[in-house]
Amino acid sequence: MNDTSLKDDGRAGFSRRRFITGTGSLLGAAALAGPIPSAWATPRTAAAPIASGSRVPALVIGTGYGGCVAALRLAQAGTDVHMAEMGMAWDTPGSDGKIFANTTRPDDRSFWLRTRTKQPLSNFLGFPLDRNVNRYTGILDAEEFGGITVYQGRGVGGGSLVNGGMAVTPRRENFGAILPTVDAEEMYSTYYPRANSGLGVTTIDPAWFEEADCYQYARVGRKHAQRAGFPFLFVPAVYDWDYMKREAAGTVPRSALDGEILYGNNHGKKSLQKTYIDRIRATGRVTISPLHKVTTVTPAPGGGYTVLIDQLDTTGRTTATKTVTADKVFFAAGSVGTSKLLVGLKATGALPLLNDEVGRGWGDNGNVMCGRANHLWDPTGKLQASIPTGGIDNWDAGGAFAEVAPLPTGIETWASFYLSITKNPHRARFTWNAAAGRAELDWQTAWKQPSIDAAKTIFDRINRKEGTIYRSDLFGVHKIWGDHLTYHPLGGAVLDKATDNYGRLRGHPGLYVIDGALIPGNTSVNPFVTITALAERNIERIIATDL
Ligand code: FAE
């Protein structure tokens, strides 16, 4: 089954120039298409979204990894919890019968409140891929700051809805640099295993990997890595591999094999909806309000905190503002969401006792993307599973861990594509712009240079060995590096600085940070397992001592 797609799709003898012309016009046509009508079903909300005037023992802001761990463990310990989530529930199919849009056909569901898509791979063969859409509370937020676009999931399940599902535990020898004040022994013996089990992390059947057409791109990536002398590792993921085998056999609807990533996955991916949130619902102690955005948290006169929550419609308009009182509040709005809230709350005097560490220590996990142009005899396959399964580890020698990523376009591209996680020393800070009434981030695009240098320690060598070149058509015209973005925001309320060593915010008892904001900018690998494990560690302590 290996390396046959060149013959299978009848392209043998087909010149690269002709291929480029053909696919370019195809993708160009898609880019020129106008917005499609907004015909998606009204999102289902909680049976009873939170009522104004309610008092709750624990309010969790956000329903990503940190928020779900907090809600589950609090509920299991007997505490009633309410979760406020600014995104939609993502539990109702649209007019096409699917909950989530396809990667190659972004529609209104794909982006958070934009009128034009902002795809991470903006171009192909020089043609821009973005298209107009209707403004909608879609699933992927491309949040733009001065020097960087930060991609984040929006909806019940947070980043788990949109991410690639790579579930990687960092090498233990790297842990001291990731979370220096946390006991590594405890993490590796208790909390990483707990997180991996809660998330349903498993590794692909290696025998199937060797024969599956949909992983030809990964085998090509491995071959090139190994020929250049780099270690290639299988990485675990949160996908139902038996389902993927059935997708390949054609017996179930395709999901990973339909290239679904970025805008949701309709079937096989074990997002938080299928793991932690399933268990959260089973406790009977947790309610969730989608399309509810927390704007203010301030000490309540009689104890606890007064929380203001905007209820949104699917155009992003506020339809009601609710006032809720919570004994304890858990900030789990993601690194960016939590940081923005906290710097605003401190600056406006709502939470005046937060310390000066709030907003600091933000990093991009050293993310940088690139593509390589393979020879015509090295096709990567027109069928590419959207769940990556392998990476190239050059962390010790060159400061980069590169995931061999799919390019699920449905056509043969002869491209190898990589997301590198690199050692990047730069850390940015969120500050409050009072005149504009918003938080800003001082990251600079030029700060990606150390990441590019680290990634080049891998790809320059592979290119030399293979006699290949970088692709320069994926992020613009003649632009090699995807250095304008991150998928992995981390920090902004760093553990043992803005908070104590378990996430209790300094200055205001009863407030906690429990998401990626705690991690000071880098995890050396993809971050969600570490975010989950740290949340498991912290909530255990908080339940034992604070409740
Ligand atoms: P997160 O999951 O972002 O959840 C925060 C939630 O809070 C979101 O649902 C927000 O909508 C919500 N929220 C924000 N502000 C408010 C507010 N004011 N009021 C109410 N709700 C609010 O946070 N990581 C991996 O480990 N492996 C991968 O393969 C991987 N691939 C990725 C691919 C893409 C395209 C993206 C965007 C990310 C990827 N990540 C991956 C990163 C991962 O999803 C991310 O680190 C975690 O989701 C962060 O978890 P948190 O709990 O910090």
Coordinates of C-alpha atoms and ligand atoms in Angstrom, one line a residue:
M1 CA 0.0 0.0 0.0
N2 CA 3.0 2.3 0.5
D3 CA 3.9 5.0 -1.9
T4 CA 1.4 4.2 -4.6
S5 CA -0.7 7.3 -4.8
L6 CA 1.3 8.7 -7.6
K7 CA 0.2 5.8 -9.8
D8 CA -3.3 5.4 -8.2
D9 CA -4.4 8.9 -9.0
G10 CA -3.2 8.7 -12.5
R11 CA -0.7 11.5 -12.2
A12 CA 2.4 9.6 -13.2
G13 CA 4.1 11.6 -15.9
F14 CA 2.1 14.7 -14.9
S15 CA 4.4 17.6 -14.7
R16 CA 4.7 19.6 -11.5
R17 CA 4.1 22.8 -13.4
R18 CA 0.8 21.5 -14.8
F19 CA -0.2 20.2 -11.3
I20 CA 0.5 23.6 -9.8
T21 CA -1.6 25.4 -12.4
G22 CA -4.5 23.0 -12.0
T23 CA -4.7 22.9 -8.2
G24 CA -4.0 26.6 -7.9
S25 CA -7.0 27.5 -9.9
L26 CA -9.1 25.1 -7.9
L27 CA -8.2 26.6 -4.6
G28 CA -8.3 30.1 -6.1
A29 CA -11.9 29.5 -7.1
A30 CA -12.7 28.5 -3.5
A31 CA -11.1 31.6 -2.2
L32 CA -13.1 33.8 -4.5
A33 CA -16.5 32.3 -3.5
G34 CA -18.7 34.7 -1.5
P35 CA -20.1 34.0 1.9
I36 CA -22.5 31.1 2.2
P37 CA -25.8 31.8 3.9
S38 CA -25.9 31.3 7.6
A39 CA -28.2 28.3 7.9
W40 CA -26.9 26.7 11.0
A41 CA -29.3 25.5 13.6
T42 CA -29.7 27.6 16.7
P43 CA -27.3 26.2 19.2
R44 CA -28.8 24.2 22.0
T45 CA -28.0 25.8 25.4
A46 CA -28.1 24.3 28.9
A47 CA -31.6 23.1 29.9
A48 CA -31.5 26.0 32.3
P49 CA -28.7 28.5 31.7
I50 CA -27.7 30.3 34.8
A51 CA -30.2 32.8 36.1
S52 CA -29.3 36.3 37.2
G53 CA -29.2 36.6 40.9
S54 CA -28.1 33.0 41.4
R55 CA -25.6 32.1 44.1
V56 CA -23.3 29.1 43.4
P57 CA -20.6 27.4 45.5
A58 CA -18.1 27.3 42.6
L59 CA -18.1 29.1 39.2
V60 CA -15.7 27.9 36.6
I61 CA -14.9 30.3 33.7
G62 CA -14.3 28.3 30.6
T63 CA -14.8 24.6 29.6
G64 CA -11.3 23.7 28.3
Y65 CA -8.9 21.3 29.9
G66 CA -8.3 23.2 33.2
G67 CA -12.0 24.0 33.6
C68 CA -13.2 20.4 33.1
V69 CA -10.7 19.0 35.5
A70 CA -11.8 21.5 38.2
A71 CA -15.5 21.0 37.6
L72 CA -15.2 17.2 37.6
R73 CA -13.2 16.9 40.8
L74 CA -15.2 19.6 42.6
A75 CA -18.4 17.8 41.7
Q76 CA -17.0 14.4 42.8
A77 CA -16.1 16.0 46.1
G78 CA -19.7 17.1 46.6
T79 CA -19.6 20.7 45.5
D80 CA -22.2 22.1 43.0
V81 CA -20.5 23.8 40.1
H82 CA -21.6 26.1 37.3
M83 CA -19.5 26.5 34.2
A84 CA -19.8 29.7 32.0
E85 CA -18.5 29.2 28.5
M86 CA -18.5 32.0 25.9
G87 CA -18.6 29.6 23.0
M88 CA -21.5 27.5 21.8
A89 CA -22.5 24.0 23.0
W90 CA -21.5 22.2 19.7
D91 CA -24.1 19.5 20.2
T92 CA -26.5 20.2 17.4
P93 CA -26.1 19.4 13.7
G94 CA -26.3 22.2 11.2
S95 CA -28.4 22.1 8.0
D96 CA -25.8 19.8 6.4
G97 CA -26.4 17.2 9.1
K98 CA -23.0 17.8 10.7
I99 CA -22.1 19.6 13.8
F100 CA -18.7 20.7 12.5
A101 CA -17.5 22.2 9.2
N102 CA -14.8 20.5 7.1
T103 CA -11.3 21.8 7.0
T104 CA -11.3 22.3 3.3
R105 CA -14.7 24.0 3.2
P106 CA -14.7 26.5 6.1
D107 CA -18.1 28.1 6.6
D108 CA -19.8 30.3 9.2
R109 CA -19.3 27.7 11.9
S110 CA -15.5 27.8 11.4
F111 CA -14.5 31.1 12.9
W112 CA -15.3 33.2 16.0
L113 CA -17.0 36.4 15.0
R114 CA -15.2 37.2 11.7
T115 CA -16.5 38.2 8.3
R116 CA -13.5 36.6 6.6
T117 CA -11.7 33.4 7.5
K118 CA -8.1 33.6 8.7
Q119 CA -6.7 30.1 8.0
P120 CA -3.4 29.2 9.6
L121 CA -2.2 28.1 6.1
S122 CA -3.3 31.2 4.3
N123 CA -2.0 30.4 0.8
F124 CA -1.4 27.5 -1.5
L125 CA 0.8 27.8 -4.6
G126 CA 0.6 31.6 -4.1
F127 CA -3.2 31.7 -4.1
P128 CA -4.9 33.1 -1.0
L129 CA -7.3 30.6 0.6
D130 CA -9.4 32.8 2.8
R131 CA -13.0 33.5 2.0
N132 CA -15.8 35.6 3.3
V133 CA -18.2 34.2 5.9
N134 CA -21.0 35.5 8.0
R135 CA -20.2 36.7 11.4
Y136 CA -21.0 33.9 13.8
T137 CA -19.9 32.5 17.1
G138 CA -17.9 29.8 15.3
I139 CA -15.4 27.4 16.8
L140 CA -11.9 28.7 16.0
D141 CA -10.8 32.1 17.3
A142 CA -7.9 33.7 15.4
E143 CA -7.3 36.4 18.0
E144 CA -5.0 39.1 16.6
F145 CA -2.5 40.9 18.8
G146 CA 0.2 43.3 17.5
G147 CA 2.8 40.7 16.7
I148 CA 1.0 37.4 16.8
T149 CA -2.2 35.6 15.9
V150 CA -3.3 33.3 18.7
Y151 CA -5.6 30.4 17.6
Q152 CA -8.0 29.1 20.3
G153 CA -11.0 26.9 20.5
R154 CA -14.4 28.4 21.4
G155 CA -17.2 26.3 22.8
V156 CA -18.0 23.6 25.4
G157 CA -14.8 21.7 25.3
G158 CA -12.4 24.6 24.6
G159 CA -9.3 23.8 22.6
S160 CA -10.2 20.1 22.6
L161 CA -12.8 20.8 19.9
V162 CA -10.3 22.2 17.4
N163 CA -6.9 20.7 18.2
G164 CA -4.9 17.9 16.6
G165 CA -5.3 15.6 19.5
M166 CA -1.6 15.0 20.0
A167 CA -1.4 14.0 23.7
V168 CA 2.3 14.3 24.6
T169 CA 3.9 13.9 28.0
P170 CA 7.2 15.9 28.1
R171 CA 10.4 14.0 28.6
R172 CA 11.0 13.9 32.3
E173 CA 14.5 15.4 32.1
N174 CA 12.8 18.5 30.5
F175 CA 10.2 18.9 33.3
G176 CA 12.4 21.1 35.6
A177 CA 12.5 23.8 33.0
I178 CA 8.7 23.6 32.3
L179 CA 7.4 23.9 35.8
P180 CA 10.4 24.5 38.1
T181 CA 8.4 24.7 41.4
V182 CA 6.4 21.5 40.9
D183 CA 7.6 18.1 42.2
A184 CA 8.4 16.0 39.1
E185 CA 8.2 12.7 40.9
E186 CA 4.5 13.4 41.9
M187 CA 3.7 14.5 38.4
Y188 CA 5.1 11.5 36.7
S189 CA 3.9 9.0 39.2
T190 CA 0.4 10.3 39.8
Y191 CA -0.8 13.3 37.8
Y192 CA 0.4 12.6 34.3
P193 CA -1.0 9.1 34.5
R194 CA -4.3 10.5 35.8
A195 CA -4.5 13.0 33.0
N196 CA -3.7 10.5 30.3
S197 CA -6.3 8.1 31.6
G198 CA -8.9 10.8 32.0
L199 CA -8.3 12.0 28.4
G200 CA -8.3 8.5 26.9
V201 CA -4.8 8.8 25.5
T202 CA -3.6 5.9 23.4
T203 CA -1.0 5.2 20.7
I204 CA -1.6 4.1 17.1
D205 CA -1.2 0.3 16.4
P206 CA 2.3 0.4 14.8
A207 CA 1.5 -2.4 12.4
W208 CA -1.5 -0.6 11.0
F209 CA 0.5 2.6 10.8
E210 CA 2.9 0.9 8.5
E211 CA 0.2 -0.1 6.0
A212 CA -2.4 2.7 6.2
D213 CA -2.6 4.9 3.1
C214 CA -3.6 7.8 5.3
Y215 CA -0.3 7.8 7.2
Q216 CA 1.9 7.8 4.1
Y217 CA 2.8 11.4 4.9
A218 CA 4.0 10.4 8.3
R219 CA 6.1 7.6 7.0
V220 CA 7.7 9.9 4.5
G221 CA 8.3 12.3 7.4
R222 CA 9.9 9.5 9.4
K223 CA 12.0 8.3 6.5
H224 CA 13.4 11.8 5.9
A225 CA 14.1 12.4 9.6
Q226 CA 15.9 9.1 10.0
R227 CA 17.9 9.4 6.9
A228 CA 19.2 12.8 8.3
G229 CA 20.0 11.1 11.6
F230 CA 17.2 12.4 13.8
P231 CA 15.2 10.3 16.2
F232 CA 11.5 9.9 15.1
L233 CA 9.0 9.1 17.9
F234 CA 5.5 7.9 17.8
V235 CA 3.3 10.2 19.9
P236 CA 0.1 9.3 21.6
A237 CA -3.2 10.9 20.7
V238 CA -6.9 11.1 21.7
Y239 CA -8.5 9.4 18.7
D240 CA -10.4 6.2 18.6
W241 CA -8.0 4.2 16.5
D242 CA -10.5 1.4 15.9
Y243 CA -12.9 4.0 14.5
M244 CA -10.1 5.2 12.2
K245 CA -9.5 1.7 10.9
R246 CA -13.2 1.5 10.1
E247 CA -13.0 4.9 8.4
A248 CA -10.2 3.4 6.2
A249 CA -12.3 0.3 5.5
G250 CA -15.2 2.5 4.5
T251 CA -17.7 1.1 7.0
V252 CA -18.3 4.3 9.0
P253 CA -18.6 8.0 8.2
R254 CA -15.2 9.5 7.8
S255 CA -13.8 12.1 10.2
A256 CA -10.0 12.1 10.6
L257 CA -9.9 10.6 7.1
D258 CA -12.1 13.4 5.8
G259 CA -9.3 15.7 7.0
E260 CA -11.4 17.1 9.9
I261 CA -9.2 19.3 12.1
L262 CA -9.3 23.0 13.1
Y263 CA -13.1 23.4 12.8
G264 CA -14.1 20.3 14.9
N265 CA -14.2 16.6 14.4
N266 CA -17.5 14.9 13.8
H267 CA -16.7 11.4 14.9
G268 CA -13.6 9.7 16.1
K269 CA -11.7 12.3 18.1
K270 CA -12.1 12.0 21.9
S271 CA -12.6 15.7 22.6
L272 CA -13.4 16.7 26.2
Q273 CA -17.1 16.3 25.3
K274 CA -16.5 12.6 25.2
T275 CA -14.2 12.3 28.2
Y276 CA -14.2 14.7 31.1
I277 CA -17.5 16.4 30.2
D278 CA -19.3 13.1 29.9
R279 CA -18.2 12.3 33.4
I280 CA -19.0 15.8 34.6
R281 CA -22.6 15.4 33.4
A282 CA -22.8 12.0 35.1
T283 CA -22.2 13.6 38.5
G284 CA -25.5 15.6 38.3
R285 CA -23.8 18.4 40.1
V286 CA -22.6 20.6 37.2
T287 CA -24.5 22.9 35.0
I288 CA -23.0 24.6 31.9
S289 CA -24.1 27.8 30.2
P290 CA -22.8 28.1 26.7
L291 CA -22.7 31.6 25.0
H292 CA -22.1 33.1 28.5
K293 CA -19.0 35.3 28.7
V294 CA -17.7 36.4 32.0
T295 CA -16.7 40.1 32.0
T296 CA -16.2 41.0 35.7
V297 CA -15.3 39.4 39.0
T298 CA -15.2 41.5 42.1
P299 CA -15.4 40.8 45.9
A300 CA -19.1 40.5 47.0
P301 CA -20.3 42.5 50.0
G302 CA -21.2 39.5 52.1
G303 CA -18.3 37.3 51.1
G304 CA -17.5 35.4 47.9
Y305 CA -17.4 37.2 44.5
T306 CA -19.9 39.0 42.3
V307 CA -19.5 37.8 38.7
L308 CA -21.0 39.7 35.7
I309 CA -21.8 37.4 32.7
D310 CA -22.9 38.6 29.3
Q311 CA -25.2 36.2 27.5
L312 CA -24.5 36.3 23.7
D313 CA -26.5 35.4 20.6
T314 CA -24.8 33.8 17.7
T315 CA -23.8 37.1 16.1
G316 CA -21.9 37.9 19.3
R317 CA -24.4 40.5 20.5
T318 CA -25.1 40.7 24.2
T319 CA -28.7 39.8 24.9
A320 CA -28.6 39.9 28.7
T321 CA -26.1 40.7 31.5
K322 CA -26.4 38.5 34.5
T323 CA -25.1 39.0 38.0
V324 CA -24.1 35.9 39.9
T325 CA -22.5 35.4 43.2
A326 CA -19.9 32.6 43.7
D327 CA -18.1 31.5 46.8
K328 CA -15.1 30.4 44.7
V329 CA -14.2 31.3 41.2
F330 CA -11.9 29.3 38.9
F331 CA -10.3 31.1 36.0
A332 CA -10.1 28.5 33.2
A333 CA -10.6 30.8 30.2
G334 CA -7.3 29.6 28.6
S335 CA -3.9 31.4 28.8
V336 CA -5.2 34.4 26.8
G337 CA -8.7 34.6 28.2
T338 CA -7.6 34.3 31.8
S339 CA -4.7 36.8 31.4
K340 CA -6.9 39.3 29.7
L341 CA -9.6 39.1 32.4
L342 CA -7.0 39.4 35.2
V343 CA -5.1 42.4 33.9
G344 CA -8.4 44.1 33.2
L345 CA -9.8 43.3 36.7
K346 CA -6.6 44.5 38.4
A347 CA -6.3 47.7 36.4
T348 CA -10.0 48.7 36.7
G349 CA -9.9 48.2 40.5
A350 CA -12.3 45.2 40.4
L351 CA -9.6 43.0 41.9
P352 CA -7.1 45.6 43.2
L353 CA -5.0 43.2 45.3
L354 CA -3.8 41.0 42.4
N355 CA 0.0 41.2 42.3
D356 CA 2.2 42.6 39.5
E357 CA 3.0 39.2 38.1
V358 CA -0.5 39.1 36.6
G359 CA -0.2 39.3 32.8
R360 CA 3.5 38.3 32.7
G361 CA 5.4 35.3 31.6
W362 CA 3.4 34.6 28.4
G363 CA 5.0 32.5 25.7
D364 CA 4.0 30.9 22.4
N365 CA 5.4 27.4 23.2
G366 CA 8.0 28.3 20.5
N367 CA 5.5 27.4 17.7
V368 CA 6.7 27.8 14.1
M369 CA 5.5 26.1 11.0
C370 CA 7.1 25.2 7.7
G371 CA 6.7 22.9 4.7
R372 CA 9.2 21.1 2.5
A373 CA 8.8 20.3 -1.2
N374 CA 9.4 16.7 -1.8
H375 CA 10.6 15.1 -5.0
L376 CA 7.9 13.7 -7.3
W377 CA 8.9 10.2 -6.4
D378 CA 8.1 10.9 -2.7
P379 CA 4.4 11.7 -2.6
T380 CA 2.8 12.2 0.8
G381 CA -0.6 10.9 -0.2
K382 CA -3.8 12.6 -1.1
L383 CA -5.6 10.9 1.8
Q384 CA -4.1 12.2 5.0
A385 CA -5.4 11.4 8.5
S386 CA -5.8 14.7 10.3
I387 CA -4.4 13.3 13.6
P388 CA -0.6 13.4 13.7
T389 CA 1.1 10.4 15.1
G390 CA 4.8 11.2 15.1
G391 CA 7.5 13.8 15.8
I392 CA 11.2 14.5 15.3
D393 CA 13.0 15.2 18.6
N394 CA 16.0 17.5 18.4
W395 CA 15.3 19.2 21.7
D396 CA 18.7 18.6 23.3
A397 CA 20.8 19.3 20.2
G398 CA 18.9 22.1 18.5
G399 CA 16.0 23.1 20.7
A400 CA 13.1 21.8 18.5
F401 CA 10.5 19.1 18.6
A402 CA 8.7 18.9 15.3
E403 CA 5.4 17.3 14.8
V404 CA 5.0 15.7 11.3
A405 CA 1.6 17.3 10.5
P406 CA -1.0 16.5 7.9
L407 CA -1.9 18.7 4.9
P408 CA -5.4 17.2 4.5
T409 CA -6.3 18.9 1.2
G410 CA -7.6 15.8 -0.5
I411 CA -5.0 16.2 -3.3
E412 CA -1.4 15.1 -3.7
T413 CA 0.7 18.1 -2.7
W414 CA 4.2 16.5 -2.5
A415 CA 4.7 18.6 0.6
S416 CA 5.8 17.6 4.1
F417 CA 4.4 19.9 6.7
Y418 CA 5.6 20.5 10.2
L419 CA 4.7 22.3 13.4
S420 CA 7.8 22.8 15.5
I421 CA 7.8 23.4 19.2
T422 CA 11.0 25.2 20.1
K423 CA 13.0 26.6 22.9
N424 CA 12.3 30.3 22.5
P425 CA 13.5 32.6 25.4
H426 CA 11.1 35.5 24.7
R427 CA 8.2 36.1 27.1
A428 CA 5.5 38.7 26.5
R429 CA 3.3 40.6 28.9
F430 CA -0.4 41.5 28.8
T431 CA -1.2 45.1 29.9
W432 CA -4.4 47.1 30.1
N433 CA -5.1 49.8 27.6
A434 CA -7.5 52.0 29.6
A435 CA -8.3 54.3 26.6
A436 CA -9.3 51.4 24.4
G437 CA -10.8 49.3 27.2
R438 CA -8.9 46.2 26.3
A439 CA -5.9 44.1 27.2
E440 CA -2.9 44.1 24.8
L441 CA 0.1 41.8 24.4
D442 CA 3.6 43.1 23.6
W443 CA 4.8 40.1 21.6
Q444 CA 6.9 41.0 18.6
T445 CA 7.0 39.1 15.3
A446 CA 10.8 39.3 15.3
W447 CA 10.9 37.3 18.5
K448 CA 10.2 34.2 16.4
Q449 CA 13.7 34.2 15.1
P450 CA 15.1 31.8 17.7
S451 CA 12.3 29.4 16.9
I452 CA 13.1 29.6 13.2
D453 CA 16.8 29.0 14.0
A454 CA 15.9 26.0 16.1
A455 CA 13.6 24.5 13.5
K456 CA 16.3 25.0 10.9
T457 CA 18.6 22.7 12.9
I458 CA 16.2 19.9 11.7
F459 CA 15.0 21.0 8.3
D460 CA 18.1 22.5 6.8
R461 CA 19.8 19.1 7.4
I462 CA 16.9 17.1 6.0
N463 CA 16.8 19.3 2.9
R464 CA 20.5 18.9 2.4
K465 CA 20.3 15.2 2.8
E466 CA 17.2 14.8 0.5
G467 CA 18.2 17.5 -2.0
T468 CA 14.9 19.3 -1.3
I469 CA 13.8 22.8 -0.6
Y470 CA 11.4 24.6 1.7
R471 CA 7.9 25.4 0.4
S472 CA 7.4 29.1 0.2
D473 CA 3.8 29.2 -0.9
L474 CA 1.9 28.2 2.3
F475 CA 2.0 31.4 4.5
G476 CA 2.0 34.0 1.8
V477 CA 3.9 34.6 -1.4
H478 CA 7.6 33.7 -1.1
K479 CA 7.3 33.2 2.7
I480 CA 8.8 30.0 4.2
W481 CA 8.1 30.3 7.9
G482 CA 4.7 30.4 9.6
D483 CA 6.0 32.7 12.2
H484 CA 3.0 34.9 12.7
L485 CA 1.0 32.5 14.9
T486 CA 0.7 30.1 17.8
Y487 CA -1.6 27.3 18.6
H488 CA -0.2 26.9 22.1
P489 CA -0.6 30.1 24.2
L490 CA 0.8 29.5 27.7
G491 CA 1.4 31.7 30.8
G492 CA 0.1 35.1 31.9
A493 CA -0.7 34.1 35.4
V494 CA 2.3 31.9 36.2
L495 CA 2.3 29.3 39.0
D496 CA 4.1 30.4 42.2
K497 CA 4.2 34.0 40.9
A498 CA 0.8 35.5 40.1
T499 CA -0.6 32.5 42.2
D500 CA 0.8 30.4 44.9
N501 CA 2.2 27.0 44.0
Y502 CA -1.3 25.5 43.6
G503 CA -3.0 28.2 41.5
R504 CA -4.5 30.3 44.3
L505 CA -4.5 33.9 43.1
R506 CA -2.4 36.0 45.4
G507 CA -4.4 38.9 47.1
H508 CA -7.9 37.5 46.7
P509 CA -8.7 34.2 48.6
G510 CA -11.2 32.0 46.9
L511 CA -10.0 32.9 43.3
Y512 CA -8.0 30.3 41.4
V513 CA -6.2 29.9 38.1
I514 CA -6.4 26.4 36.7
D515 CA -5.5 26.5 33.0
G516 CA -2.6 27.1 30.6
A517 CA -2.1 30.5 32.1
L518 CA -0.2 28.9 34.9
I519 CA 2.6 27.5 32.7
P520 CA 5.4 29.9 32.0
G521 CA 5.5 29.8 28.2
N522 CA 6.8 26.5 27.1
T523 CA 6.2 22.8 27.6
S524 CA 8.8 21.4 25.1
V525 CA 6.0 19.4 23.5
N526 CA 2.3 19.9 22.7
P527 CA 0.7 21.3 25.9
F528 CA -2.7 19.9 26.8
V529 CA -1.6 16.8 28.7
T530 CA 0.6 19.0 30.9
I531 CA -2.2 21.5 31.4
T532 CA -4.6 18.6 32.4
A533 CA -2.0 17.0 34.7
L534 CA -1.2 20.3 36.5
A535 CA -4.9 21.0 37.0
E536 CA -5.4 17.5 38.5
R537 CA -2.5 18.2 40.9
N538 CA -3.8 21.6 41.9
I539 CA -7.4 20.8 42.3
E540 CA -6.6 17.8 44.5
R541 CA -4.8 20.1 46.9
I542 CA -7.4 22.9 46.7
I543 CA -10.2 20.4 47.5
A544 CA -8.3 19.0 50.4
T545 CA -7.5 22.3 52.0
D546 CA -9.9 25.0 50.8
L547 CA -13.3 23.4 50.7
Ligands
FAE1 P1 -8.8 26.2 26.5 O1 -8.9 24.8 26.1 O2 -8.5 27.3 25.5 O3 -10.3 26.6 27.1 C1 -10.6 27.9 27.5 C2 -12.1 28.1 27.3 O4 -12.5 29.3 28.0 C3 -12.6 28.2 25.9 O5 -13.6 27.3 25.6 C4 -13.0 29.7 25.8 O6 -14.1 29.9 24.8 C5 -13.5 30.0 27.2 N1 -13.4 31.4 27.6 C6 -12.5 32.3 27.3 N2 -12.8 33.5 27.9 C7 -14.0 33.3 28.5 C8 -14.8 34.2 29.2 N3 -14.5 35.5 29.5 N4 -16.0 33.7 29.7 C9 -16.4 32.4 29.5 N5 -15.6 31.6 28.7 C10 -14.4 32.0 28.3 O7 -7.9 26.5 27.8 N6 -2.4 20.9 22.2 C11 -1.9 19.7 22.3 O8 -1.5 19.3 23.4 N7 -1.9 18.8 21.2 C12 -2.4 19.2 20.0 O9 -2.4 18.4 19.0 C13 -2.9 20.5 19.8 N8 -3.3 21.0 18.6 C14 -3.8 22.3 18.5 C15 -4.4 22.7 17.3 C16 -5.0 23.9 17.2 C17 -5.6 24.4 15.9 C18 -5.1 24.7 18.4 C19 -5.9 26.1 18.4 C20 -4.6 24.3 19.6 C21 -4.0 23.1 19.7 N9 -3.4 22.6 20.9 C22 -2.9 21.4 21.0 C23 -3.4 23.5 22.1 C24 -4.5 23.1 23.2 O10 -5.7 22.9 22.6 C25 -4.5 24.2 24.3 O11 -3.2 24.2 24.8 C26 -5.6 23.9 25.3 O12 -6.8 23.8 24.8 C27 -5.5 24.9 26.4 O13 -6.3 24.5 27.5 P2 -6.9 25.5 28.6 O14 -7.6 24.7 29.6 O15 -5.8 26.3 29.1

